[in-house]
Amino acid sequence: MAQDRSGDPRDADYIAAGNAPLAAALDADYQALGSQLARRGIDIDAVTRSAADFAVALPSWGVGTGGTRFARFPGPGEPRNVFEKLEDCAVIHRLTGATPTVSLHLPWDACEDYGALKAHATRLGVGFDAVNSNTFQDQRGQRESYKFGSLTHTAAAVRAQAVEHNLECIRIGGLLGSKALTLWIGDGANFPGQQHLARAFERYLDSAARIYAGLPAGWRLLIEHKMYEPAFYATVIQDWGSSLMAAQALGPQAFCLVDLGHHAPNVNIEMIVARLIHAGRLGGFHFNDSKYGDDDLDAGSIDPYRLFLVFNELVDAAWRQVPLQPAHMLDQSHNVTDPVESLMASAMELTRARAQALLVDRPALAALQEANDALLATQALKRAFTTDVAPILARARVSRGGAIDPLGLYRRSGYRGTCAAARPAAAGGSSSGIV
Ligand code: LRH
Ligand code: MN
């Protein structure tokens, strides 16, 4: 019978005690899946080791309750500052074993002492992935407004301010051990004629080159495209083509970041991934899911087959020995769920999609593709996607000191309640805005 006492979900003994009652069933399921996969010529332990090595970065802005332009309904025990955000991220990593780093957003996560922040993270057992700049909001006391853009604004003073902010993000990231800057700007136009489409792109390239010049050796600039919002007619970096052109113009440290929610419905995102891999410019992902727009829903919650097909392209490239090190990051907004639970579920969905992609019989698929055997070729993918890899995922988590049932153990731990007591809610109830 699962342990029912509450405890610290980051505590190894608490996790082990929570796993104990579930271990025998996991062993039986793992053995059964192992013999099934062996009949398919697949070594289950090899897949489990690879699943255990998979890591995805957490969005610091994702551990607080998100909102829409209509409303935000804060949940209990919200993190009130970046230190508390890291504590929640550490819970997710301890229970899943798959989220060792956090992607910060500046100035949302600005603090007095980044040395203290780094020490806090080290104590919690987490590190830092890409830092995100923010020139899509005006901060209190800011000299120049970003109302009509930032890096592509017609006024040099505004562009200079935006460049300076990005260079400051690189400096802060350097203090924390980050090795990448994610550059997403909302610059664009709401009406035809409002902006000169070519000159705006030229201003982008000029400003981005000034940021690129500030990149330390070994750093990457991750250019994030987005079809629309906040601009509703034209966005300067609107699609993967604009992003790729910019990366190629800037230099070898510039790459393209694919946020799954930044495309028109039905766009073939795995095809975009294949093209960016071909161009040698696939720098990373913001994983989430969506049904209509940039909904920032939990990864794999709407279209898990699409997520599988994206990882199928990544695993296929690795099989073809294409050098590839994309930064895997989540970028979600949790409006109606406990953010810790959603981020754990999403980290597990990514690990699942990738583990399933590892089950594809690639030599057989290649032969079917060469033979134009469309039916058996697509069946080869479906067979992998429809394999229940849950025992592999659980065993991979345990091998990382994680939980067999992260969501169950998290709920039994009473962590959210503990946070609600320790973090009295800021006054002011539901406000608009995503974070
Ligand atoms: C833009 C975006 C970007 C972040 C923001 C929080 O929609 O995906 O990656 O800066 O969300
Ligand atoms: Mn994003």
XYZ file of C-alpha atoms and ligand atoms in Angstrom:
447
model
C 0.000 0.000 0.000
C 1.588 3.357 -1.103
C 3.004 5.384 1.796
C 0.451 7.925 2.889
C 2.565 10.162 5.120
C 3.544 13.614 3.866
C 7.211 14.537 3.532
C 9.812 16.483 1.561
C 9.501 15.356 -2.070
C 13.175 16.277 -2.545
C 14.267 13.856 0.190
C 15.884 10.655 -1.164
C 14.577 8.519 1.702
C 11.049 9.863 1.235
C 11.212 9.031 -2.475
C 12.645 5.552 -1.802
C 9.893 4.865 0.738
C 7.336 5.970 -1.810
C 8.823 3.668 -4.473
C 9.063 0.565 -2.280
C 5.396 -0.563 -2.537
C 5.485 -0.068 -6.357
C 8.817 -1.760 -7.126
C 7.605 -5.364 -7.578
C 4.910 -4.373 -10.081
C 7.426 -2.259 -11.981
C 9.861 -5.193 -12.149
C 7.127 -7.460 -13.559
C 6.053 -4.881 -16.148
C 9.683 -4.192 -17.063
C 10.439 -7.888 -17.567
C 7.321 -8.303 -19.745
C 8.179 -5.301 -21.902
C 11.791 -6.453 -22.051
C 10.876 -9.819 -23.567
C 8.429 -8.144 -25.981
C 11.151 -5.739 -27.166
C 13.754 -8.508 -27.315
C 11.544 -10.285 -29.841
C 11.846 -7.029 -31.865
C 15.620 -7.124 -31.518
C 15.642 -4.238 -29.027
C 17.684 -4.229 -25.784
C 15.366 -2.637 -23.207
C 18.248 -1.692 -20.852
C 19.924 0.299 -23.629
C 16.700 2.252 -24.202
C 16.333 2.796 -20.447
C 19.883 4.133 -20.134
C 19.233 6.534 -23.001
C 15.907 7.616 -21.483
C 17.695 8.271 -18.180
C 20.214 10.508 -19.979
C 17.455 12.683 -21.451
C 17.176 16.106 -19.855
C 14.894 19.096 -20.451
C 15.215 22.568 -18.937
C 12.362 24.083 -16.940
C 11.029 27.603 -17.616
C 11.375 29.646 -14.427
C 8.225 31.472 -15.522
C 6.360 28.170 -15.647
C 6.357 27.350 -11.909
C 4.030 30.251 -11.175
C 0.421 30.170 -12.350
C 0.126 31.618 -15.847
C -2.788 33.582 -17.222
C -4.341 34.959 -20.335
C -5.104 38.530 -21.337
C -8.455 38.008 -19.701
C -7.402 36.832 -16.259
C -4.893 35.022 -14.107
C -6.078 32.947 -11.152
C -3.083 32.511 -8.825
C -2.907 29.148 -7.050
C -1.842 28.506 -3.433
C 1.825 28.660 -2.449
C 3.016 30.491 -5.539
C 6.766 31.121 -5.666
C 7.309 34.808 -4.859
C 10.847 35.169 -6.195
C 13.459 33.342 -8.239
C 14.845 31.547 -5.171
C 11.452 29.947 -4.482
C 11.032 29.187 -8.194
C 14.267 27.166 -8.029
C 12.946 25.258 -4.996
C 9.907 24.163 -6.996
C 12.118 23.283 -9.973
C 14.237 21.120 -7.651
C 11.118 19.168 -6.622
C 10.353 18.476 -10.293
C 13.922 17.318 -10.916
C 14.118 15.143 -7.810
C 10.908 13.299 -8.655
C 11.427 12.942 -12.442
C 15.245 12.924 -12.666
C 14.842 14.660 -16.043
C 14.963 18.427 -15.400
C 18.439 19.329 -14.033
C 18.443 22.892 -15.365
C 16.292 26.019 -15.306
C 15.938 28.656 -18.012
C 15.652 32.103 -16.412
C 13.797 35.102 -17.807
C 15.205 38.585 -17.184
C 14.207 40.899 -15.615
C 11.382 38.688 -14.258
C 14.086 36.710 -12.345
C 16.400 39.632 -11.583
C 17.871 39.582 -8.061
C 20.489 41.430 -6.001
C 23.057 38.636 -5.649
C 23.541 36.180 -8.525
C 26.325 34.500 -6.591
C 23.828 33.672 -3.851
C 21.355 32.505 -6.486
C 23.945 30.184 -8.011
C 24.844 28.800 -4.573
C 21.147 28.248 -3.834
C 20.747 26.360 -7.123
C 23.803 24.213 -6.416
C 22.431 23.334 -2.964
C 19.148 22.329 -4.645
C 20.970 20.243 -7.272
C 19.888 22.293 -10.298
C 21.793 24.421 -12.840
C 20.971 27.002 -15.487
C 20.226 26.601 -19.192
C 19.650 29.468 -21.658
C 18.731 32.892 -20.277
C 15.801 34.711 -21.906
C 15.812 38.457 -22.511
C 12.666 40.576 -22.453
C 12.191 43.556 -24.725
C 8.468 42.901 -25.142
C 7.475 44.764 -21.947
C 8.402 48.185 -20.551
C 9.920 48.016 -17.080
C 9.210 50.687 -14.416
C 11.468 53.710 -15.013
C 12.633 52.458 -18.405
C 13.987 55.316 -20.602
C 12.719 54.194 -24.010
C 9.406 52.360 -24.653
C 9.112 49.144 -26.657
C 5.570 49.990 -27.770
C 6.635 50.104 -31.397
C 9.364 47.499 -31.169
C 12.753 46.917 -29.665
C 15.660 45.599 -31.759
C 13.831 46.720 -34.915
C 12.418 50.030 -33.619
C 12.874 52.945 -36.035
C 14.610 54.926 -33.268
C 18.310 54.083 -32.721
C 18.022 54.924 -29.004
C 15.362 52.241 -28.496
C 17.379 49.662 -30.437
C 20.493 50.543 -28.416
C 18.565 50.097 -25.140
C 17.325 46.673 -26.284
C 20.816 45.599 -27.352
C 22.196 46.747 -23.975
C 19.572 44.679 -22.144
C 20.533 41.555 -24.087
C 24.234 42.123 -23.358
C 23.299 42.448 -19.658
C 21.426 39.116 -19.884
C 24.562 37.493 -21.308
C 26.635 38.979 -18.449
C 24.184 37.634 -15.827
C 23.952 34.268 -17.582
C 27.727 34.087 -17.443
C 27.611 34.491 -13.655
C 25.181 31.568 -13.423
C 26.881 29.181 -15.831
C 24.439 29.552 -18.735
C 25.808 29.005 -22.231
C 23.048 30.462 -24.360
C 20.798 33.489 -24.816
C 17.287 32.882 -26.126
C 16.242 35.875 -28.206
C 12.511 36.239 -28.779
C 11.126 39.671 -29.707
C 7.490 40.554 -30.324
C 8.436 43.271 -32.829
C 6.062 43.618 -35.784
C 3.029 45.446 -37.097
C -0.727 45.304 -36.703
C -1.605 46.840 -40.059
C -0.338 46.600 -43.647
C 1.914 49.594 -44.307
C 2.570 50.246 -40.614
C 6.116 48.832 -40.902
C 8.563 48.545 -43.830
C 8.965 44.779 -43.898
C 12.476 44.765 -45.445
C 13.947 47.646 -43.410
C 12.593 46.161 -40.186
C 14.443 42.910 -40.931
C 17.627 44.866 -41.757
C 17.347 46.694 -38.419
C 16.919 43.305 -36.730
C 20.095 41.964 -38.348
C 22.043 45.067 -37.338
C 20.872 44.974 -33.712
C 21.274 41.188 -33.427
C 24.831 41.501 -34.772
C 25.629 43.853 -31.860
C 24.290 41.238 -29.426
C 26.132 38.448 -31.290
C 29.381 40.415 -30.897
C 28.905 40.183 -27.114
C 28.602 36.389 -27.054
C 31.421 34.707 -25.109
C 33.185 31.772 -26.785
C 31.159 28.583 -26.500
C 27.879 30.485 -26.158
C 24.921 30.172 -28.535
C 22.365 32.728 -29.628
C 18.986 30.957 -29.952
C 16.672 32.875 -32.293
C 13.019 32.121 -31.571
C 10.507 32.728 -34.365
C 6.788 33.273 -33.810
C 3.971 33.711 -36.341
C 1.983 36.322 -34.430
C 1.197 37.912 -30.998
C 1.702 40.499 -29.787
C 1.834 41.724 -33.411
C -1.232 40.658 -35.342
C -0.348 41.447 -39.009
C 3.411 40.918 -39.434
C 6.111 39.742 -37.013
C 9.736 40.533 -37.910
C 10.972 36.988 -37.069
C 7.720 35.322 -38.118
C 8.847 31.923 -39.269
C 11.719 29.476 -39.476
C 12.828 30.990 -42.774
C 13.397 34.430 -41.259
C 15.082 32.828 -38.245
C 17.395 30.713 -40.433
C 18.302 33.680 -42.652
C 19.191 35.661 -39.522
C 21.255 32.825 -38.009
C 23.182 32.331 -41.247
C 23.779 36.097 -41.527
C 24.996 36.426 -37.905
C 27.521 33.608 -37.708
C 28.288 30.078 -36.473
C 27.152 30.714 -32.872
C 23.624 31.646 -34.008
C 20.946 28.961 -34.124
C 17.171 28.604 -34.512
C 14.882 27.734 -31.605
C 11.566 26.045 -32.385
C 8.704 26.860 -29.997
C 6.039 24.306 -30.963
C 3.253 26.829 -30.315
C 4.585 29.480 -32.660
C 3.174 28.088 -35.895
C -0.126 28.186 -37.724
C -2.389 25.206 -36.944
C -1.449 22.082 -38.982
C 2.012 23.345 -39.883
C 4.334 20.324 -40.244
C 6.751 21.146 -37.412
C 8.766 17.927 -37.730
C 9.485 18.980 -41.335
C 10.808 22.338 -40.064
C 12.974 20.426 -37.587
C 14.321 18.237 -40.415
C 15.199 21.327 -42.484
C 16.942 23.106 -39.589
C 18.914 19.906 -38.876
C 19.914 19.845 -42.568
C 21.047 23.473 -42.313
C 23.036 22.662 -39.168
C 21.158 25.399 -37.300
C 18.750 23.591 -35.008
C 19.640 25.165 -31.651
C 16.778 24.132 -29.424
C 13.139 23.816 -28.544
C 10.449 25.354 -26.409
C 8.196 22.369 -25.960
C 4.485 22.815 -25.248
C 1.260 21.924 -27.032
C -1.541 23.863 -28.651
C -4.860 23.432 -30.412
C -5.361 26.857 -31.915
C -2.724 29.588 -31.210
C 0.265 29.929 -28.894
C -1.684 28.244 -26.176
C 1.378 27.129 -24.190
C -0.452 24.017 -23.052
C 1.292 21.026 -21.470
C 3.603 19.203 -23.890
C 1.964 16.090 -25.312
C -1.432 17.009 -23.901
C -3.128 17.728 -27.247
C -1.101 15.992 -29.974
C 1.383 13.452 -28.547
C 1.915 11.936 -32.024
C 3.292 15.282 -33.265
C 5.681 15.339 -30.291
C 6.769 11.783 -31.166
C 7.345 12.808 -34.808
C 9.584 15.693 -33.695
C 11.698 13.322 -31.579
C 11.661 10.827 -34.434
C 13.531 13.439 -36.532
C 16.049 14.010 -33.709
C 16.659 10.291 -33.117
C 16.899 9.662 -36.883
C 19.531 12.407 -37.207
C 21.523 10.840 -34.364
C 21.214 7.456 -36.124
C 22.617 9.139 -39.268
C 25.416 10.551 -37.039
C 24.456 14.176 -37.735
C 26.203 16.309 -35.055
C 23.286 17.795 -33.095
C 23.013 19.259 -29.574
C 19.639 21.024 -29.390
C 18.707 22.654 -26.075
C 15.517 20.990 -24.863
C 13.376 23.406 -22.836
C 9.753 23.588 -21.797
C 7.808 26.817 -22.304
C 4.322 26.484 -20.914
C 1.714 28.524 -19.080
C -0.288 26.730 -16.414
C -3.640 28.432 -15.925
C -5.739 25.659 -14.352
C -3.250 23.064 -13.007
C -0.570 22.952 -10.318
C 2.478 24.115 -12.307
C 4.749 21.575 -10.586
C 2.450 18.739 -11.642
C 2.125 20.015 -15.216
C 5.874 20.425 -15.620
C 6.501 16.933 -14.216
C 3.887 15.460 -16.560
C 5.402 17.348 -19.508
C 8.970 16.268 -18.727
C 7.684 12.686 -18.658
C 5.812 13.176 -21.964
C 9.011 14.345 -23.651
C 10.973 11.415 -22.217
C 8.192 9.123 -23.441
C 8.153 10.523 -26.984
C 11.911 10.184 -27.274
C 11.961 6.642 -25.814
C 9.295 5.607 -28.322
C 11.347 7.172 -31.147
C 14.274 4.986 -29.999
C 12.090 1.911 -30.706
C 11.734 2.648 -34.432
C 13.436 -0.053 -36.522
C 15.370 2.460 -38.675
C 17.091 0.044 -41.104
C 13.694 -1.588 -41.812
C 12.019 1.818 -42.162
C 14.729 3.019 -44.567
C 14.205 -0.074 -46.748
C 10.412 0.444 -46.760
C 10.919 4.119 -47.703
C 13.304 3.147 -50.532
C 10.695 0.627 -51.714
C 7.922 3.259 -51.453
C 5.968 0.905 -49.230
C 3.919 3.729 -47.725
C 1.695 1.577 -45.549
C 4.327 -0.504 -43.814
C 6.587 2.554 -43.537
C 4.039 4.538 -41.559
C 3.160 1.383 -39.591
C 6.817 1.144 -38.546
C 6.482 4.526 -36.847
C 3.069 3.726 -35.357
C 4.381 0.483 -33.863
C 6.958 2.475 -31.885
C 4.469 5.195 -30.937
C 1.921 2.649 -29.696
C 4.427 0.799 -27.512
C 3.700 1.500 -23.837
C 7.145 2.480 -22.562
C 5.942 3.403 -19.072
C 8.097 0.699 -17.368
C 11.183 2.058 -19.153
C 10.388 5.620 -18.057
C 9.807 4.583 -14.427
C 13.004 2.510 -14.329
C 14.914 5.450 -15.857
C 13.556 7.782 -13.163
C 14.500 5.349 -10.387
C 18.017 5.051 -11.850
C 18.217 8.819 -11.377
C 16.954 8.669 -7.763
C 13.488 9.691 -8.902
C 10.000 8.385 -8.231
C 8.149 5.518 -9.870
C 4.951 7.624 -9.526
C 6.046 11.306 -9.367
C 2.547 12.800 -9.425
C 1.226 10.421 -6.750
C 4.197 10.976 -4.467
C 4.110 14.758 -4.990
C 0.442 14.864 -3.998
C 1.004 12.670 -0.942
C 3.977 14.835 0.088
C 1.655 17.792 0.711
C 4.309 20.065 -0.814
C 1.774 22.518 -2.253
C 0.063 22.837 1.119
C 3.406 23.358 2.813
C 4.164 26.133 0.309
C 0.739 27.704 0.835
C 1.519 27.993 4.541
C 5.070 29.257 3.977
C 4.294 31.615 1.095
C 1.297 33.790 1.972
C -0.324 34.910 -1.285
C 0.458 38.433 -2.430
C -2.670 40.612 -2.103
C -4.640 41.427 -5.218
C -6.284 38.122 -6.425
C -6.650 37.560 -10.193
C -4.838 40.005 -12.506
C -4.266 39.897 -16.252
C -0.977 38.963 -17.898
C 0.806 35.645 -18.388
C 3.002 35.747 -15.267
C 6.880 34.031 -26.553
C 7.580 32.998 -25.697
C 9.037 33.277 -25.464
C 9.135 33.701 -24.019
C 7.755 33.929 -23.620
C 7.491 33.700 -22.164
O 5.576 33.632 -26.807
O 7.360 31.741 -26.235
O 9.796 32.122 -25.531
O 9.983 34.722 -23.825
O 6.994 33.052 -24.406
Mn 8.898 30.236 -26.217
